[in-house]
CSV table of C-alpha atoms in Angstrom, one decimal:
chain,number,residue,atom,x,y,z
M,6,MET,CA,-27.0,-96.5,21.8
M,7,ARG,CA,-26.2,-94.4,25.0
M,8,LYS,CA,-26.6,-94.8,28.8
M,9,PHE,CA,-27.6,-92.1,31.4
M,10,TYR,CA,-24.8,-91.2,33.6
M,11,LYS,CA,-25.7,-87.9,36.4
M,12,GLU,CA,-26.8,-85.2,35.1
M,13,PHE,CA,-25.6,-81.7,36.4
M,14,ALA,CA,-26.5,-77.9,36.9
M,15,LEU,CA,-24.0,-76.0,35.6
M,16,LYS,CA,-21.8,-72.5,37.2
M,17,LYS,CA,-20.5,-69.9,36.0
M,18,VAL,CA,-22.2,-69.2,33.8
M,19,LEU,CA,-22.2,-65.8,33.0
M,20,GLU,CA,-18.2,-66.3,33.9
M,21,CYS,CA,-17.7,-68.3,30.2
M,22,GLY,CA,-19.9,-65.8,28.6
M,23,GLY,CA,-22.9,-67.8,28.6
M,24,ALA,CA,-25.5,-65.9,28.8
M,25,GLU,CA,-25.0,-64.7,25.9
M,26,TYR,CA,-26.1,-67.6,24.1
M,27,LEU,CA,-29.2,-67.9,26.3
M,28,GLU,CA,-31.8,-68.2,23.0
M,29,LYS,CA,-29.6,-71.2,21.3
M,30,ILE,CA,-30.3,-73.1,24.6
M,31,LYS,CA,-32.9,-74.8,24.5
M,32,VAL,CA,-33.8,-78.4,26.2
M,33,GLY,CA,-32.7,-81.8,24.2
M,34,LYS,CA,-29.8,-79.5,22.4
M,35,VAL,CA,-26.6,-81.0,22.6
M,36,VAL,CA,-24.1,-80.4,23.9
M,37,TYR,CA,-19.7,-80.8,23.9
M,38,LEU,CA,-18.0,-81.1,26.7
M,39,ASN,CA,-14.3,-79.8,26.7
M,40,ASP,CA,-11.4,-79.5,28.4
M,41,LEU,CA,-10.9,-75.4,29.0
M,42,ASP,CA,-9.2,-72.8,27.4
M,43,GLU,CA,-5.9,-72.5,30.1
M,44,GLU,CA,-5.3,-69.3,29.3
M,45,LYS,CA,-8.4,-68.0,28.6
M,46,PHE,CA,-10.1,-69.7,31.5
M,47,LYS,CA,-7.5,-69.8,34.4
M,48,ASP,CA,-9.6,-70.5,37.0
M,49,PHE,CA,-11.3,-73.4,35.8
M,50,SER,CA,-8.4,-75.2,34.4
M,51,LYS,CA,-9.8,-78.8,36.9
M,52,GLN,CA,-13.1,-78.1,35.0
M,53,VAL,CA,-15.4,-79.6,32.7
M,54,GLY,CA,-16.4,-76.5,30.0
M,55,VAL,CA,-19.2,-77.0,28.3
M,56,SER,CA,-19.8,-75.6,24.9
M,57,ILE,CA,-22.6,-74.9,21.5
M,58,ASP,CA,-19.3,-76.3,19.4
M,59,LYS,CA,-18.1,-78.9,19.0
M,60,LYS,CA,-14.7,-77.3,18.7
M,61,GLY,CA,-15.1,-75.7,23.0
M,62,LYS,CA,-15.3,-72.0,21.5
M,63,LYS,CA,-18.3,-71.0,22.6
M,64,ILE,CA,-18.7,-71.7,26.3
M,65,ILE,CA,-21.8,-71.7,28.1
M,66,GLY,CA,-20.7,-73.6,31.8
M,67,VAL,CA,-18.5,-75.5,33.6
M,68,ILE,CA,-19.0,-78.6,35.6
M,69,PRO,CA,-18.9,-78.5,39.1
M,70,GLU,CA,-15.1,-79.3,39.7
M,71,GLU,CA,-16.1,-82.2,42.8
M,72,GLU,CA,-18.7,-83.8,40.3
M,73,GLY,CA,-16.4,-84.3,37.0
M,74,THR,CA,-13.7,-85.1,38.1
M,75,LEU,CA,-14.2,-88.4,36.2
M,76,ILE,CA,-15.2,-87.2,33.4
M,77,LYS,CA,-11.5,-84.2,33.1
M,78,ASP,CA,-10.0,-87.4,33.2
M,79,PHE,CA,-11.1,-89.2,30.5
M,80,LEU,CA,-11.6,-85.4,28.2
M,81,ASP,CA,-7.8,-85.2,29.6
M,82,MET,CA,-7.1,-88.9,28.1
M,83,GLY,CA,-8.4,-88.2,25.1
M,84,TRP,CA,-11.6,-90.8,24.8
M,85,ASP,CA,-13.9,-87.4,25.1
M,86,LYS,CA,-16.3,-89.2,22.2
M,87,LEU,CA,-17.1,-91.5,25.3
M,88,PHE,CA,-19.8,-88.8,26.2
M,89,CYS,CA,-22.4,-87.3,24.7
M,90,ALA,CA,-24.0,-84.4,26.8
M,91,ILE,CA,-27.7,-82.7,26.3
M,92,ILE,CA,-29.0,-80.3,27.5
M,93,SER,CA,-32.1,-81.0,30.4
M,94,GLN,CA,-33.4,-77.7,31.8
M,95,ASN,CA,-33.0,-74.9,31.0
M,96,ASP,CA,-36.1,-73.4,33.4
M,97,ASP,CA,-36.1,-68.6,33.1
M,98,SER,CA,-37.2,-68.8,36.7
M,99,LYS,CA,-34.1,-69.6,38.3
M,100,THR,CA,-31.2,-67.4,38.1
M,101,LEU,CA,-28.2,-67.6,35.9
M,102,GLU,CA,-26.5,-70.0,37.9
M,103,ASN,CA,-29.7,-72.5,38.6
M,104,ARG,CA,-31.4,-72.3,35.3
M,105,PHE,CA,-28.9,-75.1,33.4
M,106,LYS,CA,-29.0,-78.8,33.5
M,107,VAL,CA,-27.0,-80.9,31.6
M,108,ALA,CA,-27.8,-85.3,31.4
M,109,ILE,CA,-24.8,-87.1,29.9
M,110,TYR,CA,-24.5,-90.4,28.4
M,111,ILE,CA,-21.9,-92.8,27.7
M,112,ALA,CA,-21.8,-94.3,24.3
M,113,LYS,CA,-22.7,-97.6,24.1
M,114,GLY,CA,-20.4,-100.3,21.5
M,115,LEU,CA,-17.8,-98.0,20.8
């Protein structure tokens, strides 16, 4: 089971290379929350990356720093299984910076 926590708009989609995966990003698709590679994403080190793969190699964007601080703290402690994330919006009528939203859920009964 899981409990809805919050919905976030993904930012820095172009900078993260998310445009490369546009065809794979569908509403309802499970995505993963990751710490970002400090060398590749050094300007985003305090943000939470959202990827389409479990290993965090295919980053599609980031949760804004001010919004994802709590999630980042849990990821830093190694509690990555605490959260489940799902694409909740892919609106191709909007710009890339406003196109995607991710719904975050907290797993219950770990």
